[in-house]
PDB file of C-alpha atoms in Angstrom:
ATOM      1  CA  MET A   1      11.324   3.607  12.081  1.00 37.00           C
ATOM      2  CA  ASP A   2      12.940   6.684  13.577  1.00 40.00           C
ATOM      3  CA  GLY A   3      12.692   5.668  17.213  1.00 42.00           C
ATOM      4  CA  LYS A   4      12.990   2.696  19.548  1.00 40.00           C
ATOM      5  CA  TYR A   5      11.577   2.031  22.979  1.00 34.00           C
ATOM      6  CA  LEU A   6      13.820   1.155  25.915  1.00 32.00           C
ATOM      7  CA  ASN A   7      12.236   0.530  29.314  1.00 32.00           C
ATOM      8  CA  GLY A   8       9.152   2.417  28.224  1.00 34.00           C
ATOM      9  CA  ASP A   9      11.056   5.481  26.994  1.00 35.00           C
ATOM     10  CA  LEU A  10      11.356   6.454  23.341  1.00 37.00           C
ATOM     11  CA  ILE A  11      14.952   6.748  22.163  1.00 35.00           C
ATOM     12  CA  LEU A  12      15.017   8.951  19.063  1.00 40.00           C
ATOM     13  CA  ASP A  13      17.380   8.303  16.165  1.00 42.00           C
ATOM     14  CA  PRO A  14      19.409  11.010  14.410  1.00 36.00           C
ATOM     15  CA  GLY A  15      17.323  13.360  12.309  1.00 48.00           C
ATOM     16  CA  VAL A  16      15.148  14.393  15.236  1.00 51.00           C
ATOM     17  CA  PHE A  17      14.782  18.129  15.635  1.00 49.00           C
ATOM     18  CA  ILE A  18      13.586  20.296  18.506  1.00 52.00           C
ATOM     19  CA  THR A  19      11.031  23.057  18.202  1.00 52.00           C
ATOM     20  CA  VAL A  20      10.928  25.674  20.968  1.00 51.00           C
ATOM     21  CA  LEU A  21       7.683  27.555  21.460  1.00 49.00           C
ATOM     22  CA  GLY A  22       6.254  30.170  23.818  1.00 51.00           C
ATOM     23  CA  SER A  23       7.482  33.221  25.649  1.00 48.00           C
ATOM     24  CA  ARG A  24      10.482  33.307  27.960  1.00 49.00           C
ATOM     25  CA  GLU A  25       8.239  32.617  30.955  1.00 53.00           C
ATOM     26  CA  ASN A  26       6.223  29.941  29.167  1.00 61.00           C
ATOM     27  CA  ILE A  27       8.657  27.853  27.150  1.00 76.00           C
ATOM     28  CA  TRP A  28       7.594  24.599  25.526  1.00 77.00           C
ATOM     29  CA  SER A  29       9.720  22.368  23.326  1.00 85.00           C
ATOM     30  CA  PHE A  30       8.851  19.456  21.048  1.00 88.00           C
ATOM     31  CA  GLN A  31      11.105  16.684  19.809  1.00 92.00           C
ATOM     32  CA  VAL A  32       9.869  15.091  16.590  1.00 94.00           C
ATOM     33  CA  SER A  33      11.317  13.494  13.471  1.00 94.00           C
ATOM     34  CA  LYS A  34      11.371  15.445  10.233  1.00 94.00           C
ATOM     35  CA  GLU A  35      10.619  12.235   8.330  1.00 95.00           C
ATOM     36  CA  VAL A  36       9.807   8.609   9.084  1.00 96.00           C
ATOM     37  CA  ARG A  37       9.659   5.732   6.637  1.00 94.00           C
ATOM     38  CA  GLY A  38       7.063   2.990   6.681  1.00 95.00           C
ATOM     39  CA  GLU A  39       6.248  -0.040   4.561  1.00 94.00           C
ATOM     40  CA  ILE A  40       2.838  -0.635   3.012  1.00 93.00           C
ATOM     41  CA  GLY A  41       0.772  -3.038   5.140  1.00 93.00           C
ATOM     42  CA  LYS A  42       2.987  -2.667   8.213  1.00 95.00           C
ATOM     43  CA  GLU A  43       3.297  -0.331  11.212  1.00 97.00           C
ATOM     44  CA  VAL A  44       5.267   2.871  11.697  1.00 97.00           C
ATOM     45  CA  ILE A  45       6.019   5.019  14.768  1.00 96.00           C
ATOM     46  CA  LEU A  46       5.558   8.802  14.793  1.00 97.00           C
ATOM     47  CA  PRO A  47       7.693  10.076  17.705  1.00 96.00           C
ATOM     48  CA  CYS A  48       6.726  13.175  19.679  1.00 95.00           C
ATOM     49  CA  THR A  49       8.077  14.131  23.097  1.00 94.00           C
ATOM     50  CA  PHE A  50       7.852  17.531  24.741  1.00 89.00           C
ATOM     51  CA  THR A  51       8.808  19.668  27.711  1.00 86.00           C
ATOM     52  CA  HIS A  52       6.711  22.359  29.358  1.00 79.00           C
ATOM     53  CA  PRO A  53       7.246  25.069  31.998  1.00 76.00           C
ATOM     54  CA  HIS A  54       5.225  23.251  34.681  1.00 73.00           C
ATOM     55  CA  ASN A  55       7.120  20.828  36.862  1.00 69.00           C
ATOM     56  CA  ILE A  56       3.992  18.789  37.465  1.00 72.00           C
ATOM     57  CA  HIS A  57       0.630  18.975  35.739  1.00 74.00           C
ATOM     58  CA  ASP A  58      -2.155  17.017  37.442  1.00 77.00           C
ATOM     59  CA  GLY A  59      -5.049  18.556  35.503  1.00 83.00           C
ATOM     60  CA  VAL A  60      -6.608  17.753  32.177  1.00 90.00           C
ATOM     61  CA  ILE A  61      -4.232  16.919  29.344  1.00 92.00           C
ATOM     62  CA  ALA A  62      -5.123  16.143  25.741  1.00 94.00           C
ATOM     63  CA  ALA A  63      -2.822  14.557  23.133  1.00 95.00           C
ATOM     64  CA  ILE A  64      -3.711  15.298  19.505  1.00 96.00           C
ATOM     65  CA  TRP A  65      -2.361  14.349  16.083  1.00 97.00           C
ATOM     66  CA  ARG A  66      -3.421  16.207  12.936  1.00 96.00           C
ATOM     67  CA  VAL A  67      -2.747  15.465   9.283  1.00 97.00           C
ATOM     68  CA  GLY A  68      -2.105  17.741   6.313  1.00 94.00           C
ATOM     69  CA  GLN A  69      -1.429  21.066   8.018  1.00 93.00           C
ATOM     70  CA  PRO A  70      -0.950  22.433  11.552  1.00 92.00           C
ATOM     71  CA  TYR A  71      -3.848  23.971  13.489  1.00 91.00           C
ATOM     72  CA  HIS A  72      -6.421  23.408  10.729  1.00 92.00           C
ATOM     73  CA  GLY A  73      -5.649  19.865   9.567  1.00 95.00           C
ATOM     74  CA  THR A  74      -8.004  16.975  10.226  1.00 96.00           C
ATOM     75  CA  VAL A  75      -7.642  15.460  13.692  1.00 97.00           C
ATOM     76  CA  MET A  76      -6.696  11.807  13.220  1.00 97.00           C
ATOM     77  CA  PHE A  77      -6.123  10.922  16.865  1.00 98.00           C
ATOM     78  CA  LYS A  78      -7.049  12.424  20.214  1.00 97.00           C
ATOM     79  CA  CYS A  79      -6.998  11.164  23.772  1.00 96.00           C
ATOM     80  CA  VAL A  80      -7.832  12.944  27.021  1.00 95.00           C
ATOM     81  CA  SER A  81      -6.683  12.342  30.599  1.00 92.00           C
ATOM     82  CA  ASN A  82      -8.582  14.204  33.334  1.00 91.00           C
ATOM     83  CA  SER A  83      -6.116  13.596  36.174  1.00 87.00           C
ATOM     84  CA  SER A  84      -2.774  12.010  36.922  1.00 83.00           C
ATOM     85  CA  ASN A  85      -4.552   8.775  37.920  1.00 86.00           C
ATOM     86  CA  ASP A  86      -6.682   8.721  34.771  1.00 89.00           C
ATOM     87  CA  PRO A  87      -5.307   7.003  31.635  1.00 91.00           C
ATOM     88  CA  CYS A  88      -5.477   8.904  28.370  1.00 94.00           C
ATOM     89  CA  LYS A  89      -8.818   7.787  26.936  1.00 95.00           C
ATOM     90  CA  THR A  90      -9.120   7.814  23.155  1.00 96.00           C
ATOM     91  CA  THR A  91     -11.892  10.036  21.811  1.00 97.00           C
ATOM     92  CA  ILE A  92     -10.854  10.163  18.116  1.00 97.00           C
ATOM     93  CA  ASN A  93      -9.076   7.388  16.230  1.00 97.00           C
ATOM     94  CA  TYR A  94      -9.324   7.439  12.440  1.00 95.00           C
ATOM     95  CA  MET A  95     -10.266   3.941  11.228  1.00 95.00           C
ATOM     96  CA  ASN A  96      -8.736   2.566  14.466  1.00 96.00           C
ATOM     97  CA  LYS A  97      -5.314   2.889  12.837  1.00 96.00           C
ATOM     98  CA  PHE A  98      -3.629   4.858  15.626  1.00 97.00           C
ATOM     99  CA  LYS A  99      -2.244   3.641  18.946  1.00 96.00           C
ATOM    100  CA  LEU A 100      -0.785   5.804  21.695  1.00 97.00           C
ATOM    101  CA  LEU A 101       2.667   4.464  22.598  1.00 95.00           C
ATOM    102  CA  GLY A 102       3.812   7.141  25.010  1.00 90.00           C
ATOM    103  CA  ASN A 103       2.304   8.575  28.175  1.00 92.00           C
ATOM    104  CA  PRO A 104       1.272  12.251  28.070  1.00 92.00           C
ATOM    105  CA  ARG A 105       1.987  12.495  31.818  1.00 90.00           C
ATOM    106  CA  ASN A 106       5.572  11.573  31.002  1.00 91.00           C
ATOM    107  CA  ASN A 107       5.734  14.175  28.198  1.00 91.00           C
ATOM    108  CA  ASN A 108       5.448  11.547  25.463  1.00 94.00           C
ATOM    109  CA  ILE A 109       2.581  11.426  22.943  1.00 95.00           C
ATOM    110  CA  SER A 110       4.236   9.218  20.327  1.00 96.00           C
ATOM    111  CA  VAL A 111       1.817   7.096  18.296  1.00 97.00           C
ATOM    112  CA  ALA A 112       1.928   4.113  15.952  1.00 97.00           C
ATOM    113  CA  ILE A 113      -0.028   3.865  12.700  1.00 97.00           C
ATOM    114  CA  ASN A 114      -0.835   0.298  11.694  1.00 97.00           C
ATOM    115  CA  ASN A 115      -1.745  -1.371   8.395  1.00 96.00           C
ATOM    116  CA  LEU A 116      -0.248   1.424   6.301  1.00 96.00           C
ATOM    117  CA  THR A 117      -1.897   2.252   2.970  1.00 94.00           C
ATOM    118  CA  TRP A 118      -1.006   4.720   0.227  1.00 92.00           C
ATOM    119  CA  SER A 119      -3.472   7.252   1.637  1.00 93.00           C
ATOM    120  CA  ASP A 120      -1.441   7.432   4.882  1.00 95.00           C
ATOM    121  CA  SER A 121       1.412   9.200   3.099  1.00 94.00           C
ATOM    122  CA  ASN A 122       1.176  12.744   4.486  1.00 95.00           C
ATOM    123  CA  LYS A 123       2.503  15.188   7.079  1.00 96.00           C
ATOM    124  CA  TYR A 124       1.500  14.709  10.717  1.00 97.00           C
ATOM    125  CA  PHE A 125       1.486  17.280  13.527  1.00 96.00           C
ATOM    126  CA  CYS A 126       1.428  16.549  17.258  1.00 95.00           C
ATOM    127  CA  ARG A 127      -0.297  18.882  19.731  1.00 94.00           C
ATOM    128  CA  VAL A 128      -0.656  19.074  23.524  1.00 93.00           C
ATOM    129  CA  GLU A 129      -3.394  20.901  25.410  1.00 90.00           C
ATOM    130  CA  PHE A 130      -3.350  21.488  29.172  1.00 86.00           C
ATOM    131  CA  SER A 131      -6.448  23.657  29.187  1.00 75.00           C
ATOM    132  CA  SER A 132      -8.631  25.839  26.987  1.00 67.00           C
ATOM    133  CA  ASN A 133      -6.178  28.700  27.596  1.00 66.00           C
ATOM    134  CA  ARG A 134      -4.189  29.274  24.407  1.00 65.00           C
ATOM    135  CA  HIS A 135      -1.016  29.743  26.475  1.00 61.00           C
ATOM    136  CA  HIS A 136      -1.346  26.115  27.557  1.00 71.00           C
ATOM    137  CA  GLN A 137      -1.793  24.684  24.064  1.00 79.00           C
ATOM    138  CA  TYR A 138       1.087  24.040  21.692  1.00 86.00           C
ATOM    139  CA  GLU A 139       1.503  22.278  18.380  1.00 88.00           C
ATOM    140  CA  VAL A 140       4.445  21.439  16.138  1.00 88.00           C
ATOM    141  CA  LYS A 141       4.316  23.610  13.009  1.00 88.00           C
ATOM    142  CA  SER A 142       6.877  21.771  10.912  1.00 88.00           C
ATOM    143  CA  GLY A 143       5.341  18.313  11.233  1.00 93.00           C
ATOM    144  CA  THR A 144       6.617  14.815  10.474  1.00 96.00           C
ATOM    145  CA  LYS A 145       6.555  13.558   6.889  1.00 96.00           C
ATOM    146  CA  LEU A 146       5.515   9.924   6.529  1.00 96.00           C
ATOM    147  CA  GLN A 147       7.333   8.516   3.510  1.00 94.00           C
ATOM    148  CA  LEU A 148       6.048   5.128   2.336  1.00 94.00           C
ATOM    149  CA  MET A 149       7.982   2.374   0.624  1.00 94.00           C
ATOM    150  CA  ALA A 150       6.731  -0.801  -1.026  1.00 93.00           C
ATOM    151  CA  LEU A 151       8.106  -3.881  -2.720  1.00 93.00           C
ATOM    152  CA  PRO A 152       7.143  -4.211  -6.388  1.00 95.00           C
ATOM    153  CA  ARG A 153       3.850  -5.969  -7.085  1.00 94.00           C
ATOM    154  CA  ILE A 154       2.280  -6.988 -10.398  1.00 95.00           C
ATOM    155  CA  ILE A 155      -1.347  -5.844 -10.284  1.00 95.00           C
ATOM    156  CA  ASN A 156      -2.486  -7.151 -13.667  1.00 95.00           C
ATOM    157  CA  ILE A 157      -1.084  -8.753 -16.816  1.00 95.00           C
ATOM    158  CA  THR A 158      -3.140  -9.435 -19.971  1.00 92.00           C
ATOM    159  CA  VAL A 159      -2.916 -10.079 -23.712  1.00 91.00           C
ATOM    160  CA  GLY A 160      -5.197  -8.312 -26.193  1.00 90.00           C
ATOM    161  CA  PHE A 161      -5.575  -7.549 -29.893  1.00 89.00           C
ATOM    162  CA  ASP A 162      -6.397  -4.519 -32.013  1.00 86.00           C
ATOM    163  CA  TYR A 163      -5.467  -3.360 -35.517  1.00 86.00           C
ATOM    164  CA  HIS A 164      -3.078  -0.662 -34.297  1.00 83.00           C
ATOM    165  CA  ARG A 165      -0.979  -2.759 -31.913  1.00 81.00           C
ATOM    166  CA  GLY A 166      -1.672  -6.267 -33.163  1.00 87.00           C
ATOM    167  CA  TYR A 167      -1.424  -8.883 -30.425  1.00 89.00           C
ATOM    168  CA  HIS A 168      -0.034  -7.038 -27.426  1.00 90.00           C
ATOM    169  CA  ALA A 169       0.656  -7.637 -23.735  1.00 91.00           C
ATOM    170  CA  ILE A 170      -0.123  -5.142 -20.966  1.00 92.00           C
ATOM    171  CA  CYS A 171       1.432  -5.165 -17.496  1.00 94.00           C
ATOM    172  CA  ILE A 172       0.480  -2.923 -14.547  1.00 94.00           C
ATOM    173  CA  ALA A 173       2.811  -2.805 -11.543  1.00 94.00           C
ATOM    174  CA  GLU A 174       3.109  -0.765  -8.362  1.00 93.00           C
ATOM    175  CA  GLY A 175       5.754  -0.030  -5.766  1.00 94.00           C
ATOM    176  CA  GLU A 176       7.596   2.813  -4.064  1.00 93.00           C
ATOM    177  CA  PRO A 177       9.877   3.871  -5.607  1.00 92.00           C
ATOM    178  CA  VAL A 178       7.873   3.231  -8.768  1.00 91.00           C
ATOM    179  CA  PRO A 179       9.361   0.054 -10.284  1.00 91.00           C
ATOM    180  CA  SER A 180      11.031  -0.251 -13.640  1.00 89.00           C
ATOM    181  CA  ILE A 181       9.682  -3.018 -15.886  1.00 90.00           C
ATOM    182  CA  ILE A 182      11.133  -5.348 -18.503  1.00 88.00           C
ATOM    183  CA  TRP A 183       9.454  -8.025 -20.620  1.00 89.00           C
ATOM    184  CA  ILE A 184      11.010 -11.454 -21.116  1.00 88.00           C
ATOM    185  CA  ASP A 185       9.721 -13.242 -24.229  1.00 85.00           C
ATOM    186  CA  PRO A 186       9.520 -17.025 -24.869  1.00 86.00           C
ATOM    187  CA  LEU A 187      13.059 -16.976 -26.243  1.00 82.00           C
ATOM    188  CA  LYS A 188      14.279 -15.559 -22.890  1.00 76.00           C
ATOM    189  CA  ASP A 189      15.208 -12.239 -24.484  1.00 69.00           C
ATOM    190  CA  ASN A 190      14.594  -8.964 -22.699  1.00 62.00           C
ATOM    191  CA  LYS A 191      12.270  -6.783 -24.755  1.00 59.00           C
ATOM    192  CA  ASP A 192      12.191  -3.010 -24.861  1.00 49.00           C
ATOM    193  CA  LEU A 193       8.962  -1.434 -23.696  1.00 51.00           C
ATOM    194  CA  ILE A 194       6.828   0.030 -26.450  1.00 52.00           C
ATOM    195  CA  LEU A 195       4.837   2.161 -24.027  1.00 54.00           C
ATOM    196  CA  SER A 196       5.356   3.090 -20.398  1.00 64.00           C
ATOM    197  CA  GLN A 197       3.194   5.569 -18.562  1.00 67.00           C
ATOM    198  CA  PRO A 198       2.346   6.395 -14.952  1.00 68.00           C
ATOM    199  CA  ILE A 199      -1.160   5.596 -13.704  1.00 73.00           C
ATOM    200  CA  LEU A 200      -0.933   6.781 -10.099  1.00 75.00           C
ATOM    201  CA  LYS A 201       1.971   8.165  -8.120  1.00 82.00           C
ATOM    202  CA  HIS A 202       3.133   4.643  -7.272  1.00 90.00           C
ATOM    203  CA  GLN A 203       1.838   2.710 -10.307  1.00 91.00           C
ATOM    204  CA  THR A 204       2.989   2.316 -13.896  1.00 91.00           C
ATOM    205  CA  MET A 205       1.660   0.526 -16.979  1.00 91.00           C
ATOM    206  CA  THR A 206       3.717  -0.933 -19.817  1.00 90.00           C
ATOM    207  CA  GLU A 207       2.813  -2.504 -23.164  1.00 88.00           C
ATOM    208  CA  LEU A 208       4.607  -4.864 -25.520  1.00 88.00           C
ATOM    209  CA  HIS A 209       3.251  -4.645 -29.094  1.00 87.00           C
ATOM    210  CA  TYR A 210       3.073  -7.070 -32.020  1.00 86.00           C
ATOM    211  CA  LEU A 211       3.565 -10.412 -30.298  1.00 87.00           C
ATOM    212  CA  VAL A 212       4.638 -13.035 -32.819  1.00 85.00           C
ATOM    213  CA  GLN A 213       6.319 -15.789 -30.801  1.00 87.00           C
ATOM    214  CA  ASP A 214       4.073 -18.351 -29.091  1.00 89.00           C
ATOM    215  CA  GLY A 215       4.822 -19.114 -25.455  1.00 90.00           C
ATOM    216  CA  LYS A 216       5.284 -17.444 -22.092  1.00 91.00           C
ATOM    217  CA  TYR A 217       5.753 -13.684 -21.728  1.00 92.00           C
ATOM    218  CA  THR A 218       7.005 -12.553 -18.314  1.00 92.00           C
ATOM    219  CA  CYS A 219       6.652  -9.072 -16.829  1.00 92.00           C
ATOM    220  CA  ALA A 220       9.408  -8.309 -14.301  1.00 92.00           C
ATOM    221  CA  ALA A 221       9.087  -5.228 -12.038  1.00 93.00           C
ATOM    222  CA  MET A 222      12.039  -4.027  -9.956  1.00 92.00           C
ATOM    223  CA  ASN A 223      12.861  -1.260  -7.492  1.00 92.00           C
ATOM    224  CA  SER A 224      15.461  -0.752  -4.782  1.00 92.00           C
ATOM    225  CA  TYR A 225      13.544  -3.010  -2.361  1.00 92.00           C
ATOM    226  CA  GLY A 226      13.020  -6.076  -4.515  1.00 94.00           C
ATOM    227  CA  LYS A 227      11.572  -7.715  -7.608  1.00 95.00           C
ATOM    228  CA  ALA A 228       8.255  -9.245  -8.683  1.00 95.00           C
ATOM    229  CA  GLU A 229       7.361 -11.322 -11.747  1.00 95.00           C
ATOM    230  CA  SER A 230       4.169 -12.507 -13.402  1.00 94.00           C
ATOM    231  CA  SER A 231       3.622 -14.334 -16.690  1.00 93.00           C
ATOM    232  CA  VAL A 232       0.991 -14.730 -19.400  1.00 92.00           C
ATOM    233  CA  TYR A 233       0.831 -17.380 -22.141  1.00 90.00           C
ATOM    234  CA  PHE A 234       0.196 -16.449 -25.767  1.00 89.00           C
ATOM    235  CA  PHE A 235      -0.730 -18.891 -28.571  1.00 86.00           C
ATOM    236  CA  LYS A 236      -2.110 -17.941 -31.985  1.00 78.00           C
ATOM    237  CA  PHE A 237      -4.446 -20.192 -34.011  1.00 62.00           C
ATOM    238  CA  LYS A 238      -2.466 -21.342 -37.054  1.00 56.00           C
ATOM    239  CA  SER A 239      -3.837 -22.317 -40.443  1.00 50.00           C
ATOM    240  CA  GLY A 240      -3.256 -25.690 -42.082  1.00 48.00           C
ATOM    241  CA  GLY A 241      -2.330 -28.768 -40.098  1.00 48.00           C
ATOM    242  CA  SER A 242      -3.192 -27.392 -36.657  1.00 48.00           C
ATOM    243  CA  GLU A 243      -6.757 -26.452 -37.613  1.00 50.00           C
ATOM    244  CA  ASN A 244      -7.259 -29.818 -39.323  1.00 52.00           C
ATOM    245  CA  LEU A 245      -6.090 -31.668 -36.237  1.00 54.00           C
ATOM    246  CA  ILE A 246      -8.552 -29.736 -34.084  1.00 58.00           C
ATOM    247  CA  TYR A 247     -11.312 -30.441 -36.647  1.00 51.00           C
ATOM    248  CA  TYR A 248     -10.579 -34.179 -36.645  1.00 54.00           C
ATOM    249  CA  ALA A 249     -10.315 -34.324 -32.871  1.00 61.00           C
ATOM    250  CA  LEU A 250     -13.775 -32.780 -32.504  1.00 63.00           C
ATOM    251  CA  TRP A 251     -15.330 -35.313 -34.896  1.00 61.00           C
ATOM    252  CA  ILE A 252     -13.592 -38.211 -33.125  1.00 69.00           C
ATOM    253  CA  ALA A 253     -14.889 -37.007 -29.753  1.00 67.00           C
ATOM    254  CA  LEU A 254     -18.418 -36.697 -31.175  1.00 67.00           C
ATOM    255  CA  GLY A 255     -18.203 -40.217 -32.683  1.00 65.00           C
ATOM    256  CA  VAL A 256     -17.106 -41.718 -29.365  1.00 63.00           C
ATOM    257  CA  LYS A 257     -20.054 -40.075 -27.604  1.00 70.00           C
ATOM    258  CA  LEU A 258     -22.507 -41.460 -30.221  1.00 67.00           C
ATOM    259  CA  LEU A 259     -21.094 -44.977 -29.863  1.00 71.00           C
ATOM    260  CA  ILE A 260     -21.560 -44.784 -26.080  1.00 74.00           C
ATOM    261  CA  VAL A 261     -25.165 -43.648 -26.518  1.00 63.00           C
ATOM    262  CA  PHE A 262     -25.934 -46.457 -29.021  1.00 65.00           C
ATOM    263  CA  GLY A 263     -24.332 -49.007 -26.711  1.00 66.00           C
ATOM    264  CA  ILE A 264     -26.485 -47.923 -23.772  1.00 69.00           C
ATOM    265  CA  LEU A 265     -29.652 -48.068 -25.941  1.00 63.00           C
ATOM    266  CA  SER A 266     -28.752 -51.546 -27.233  1.00 67.00           C
ATOM    267  CA  LEU A 267     -28.174 -52.913 -23.751  1.00 62.00           C
ATOM    268  CA  SER A 268     -31.437 -51.431 -22.609  1.00 64.00           C
ATOM    269  CA  ALA A 269     -33.323 -53.051 -25.512  1.00 60.00           C
ATOM    270  CA  VAL A 270     -31.804 -56.493 -24.786  1.00 55.00           C
ATOM    271  CA  TYR A 271     -32.657 -56.179 -21.099  1.00 57.00           C
ATOM    272  CA  ASN A 272     -36.287 -55.248 -21.799  1.00 62.00           C
ATOM    273  CA  LYS A 273     -36.694 -58.093 -24.349  1.00 60.00           C
ATOM    274  CA  GLY A 274     -35.533 -60.641 -21.810  1.00 58.00           C
ATOM    275  CA  LYS A 275     -38.259 -59.704 -19.325  1.00 57.00           C
TER     276      LYS A 275
END
């Protein structure tokens, strides 16, 4: 996160920049971060504090956050306070993901975004409105870039067969940065990837062709934040002794079942004869 709270005030870390807006008689300034980093599934803070030419503003104040582009981007969060005694009441909150952390009356409209997903990666723009007069409405043009990070995760691992690749293993992994992948075969050797290709911005798929060794094949995905592993077991049907053993085992199992059935019928016949 690019900011911490101390006694209710947001203390901004280095990398914060100030935007000055308005004419000489109507100067506004905004303090925001150029970029913040968040982790998938967790919460991140988007800082935004401001100053304005009015010493005190007791009238209506609206705090707004847009996404994508300034002025015309989709409004993701909005709250309105009608007076100094009125809390800022939320009127727009996309998927209930946003939470106002600051107090617009104290020139702070910082928000938190919870339960981060890949779709949250974007640029965000804070805006303050004191009235419908355009001279009392200002918005940050540069915005804050939300950069996501994620530990590696194995999404899927399978074994298949076709005439072009023979028996082959496929592994799909995701993370940010996109993880690199290695295969570890049953002999504990690292195998080169036959095919590696991106699926989405944060996902990649790899294949290992022509599996010949029976046993466990492990897909290991790594990036700068950690490592994840998942395994699949591969066994081919072999001709000769193995097939014969399976054949005999099936006949033995069938014979045991028939003996049990005959035993039950015999006992039943003896019981009925004795009556």
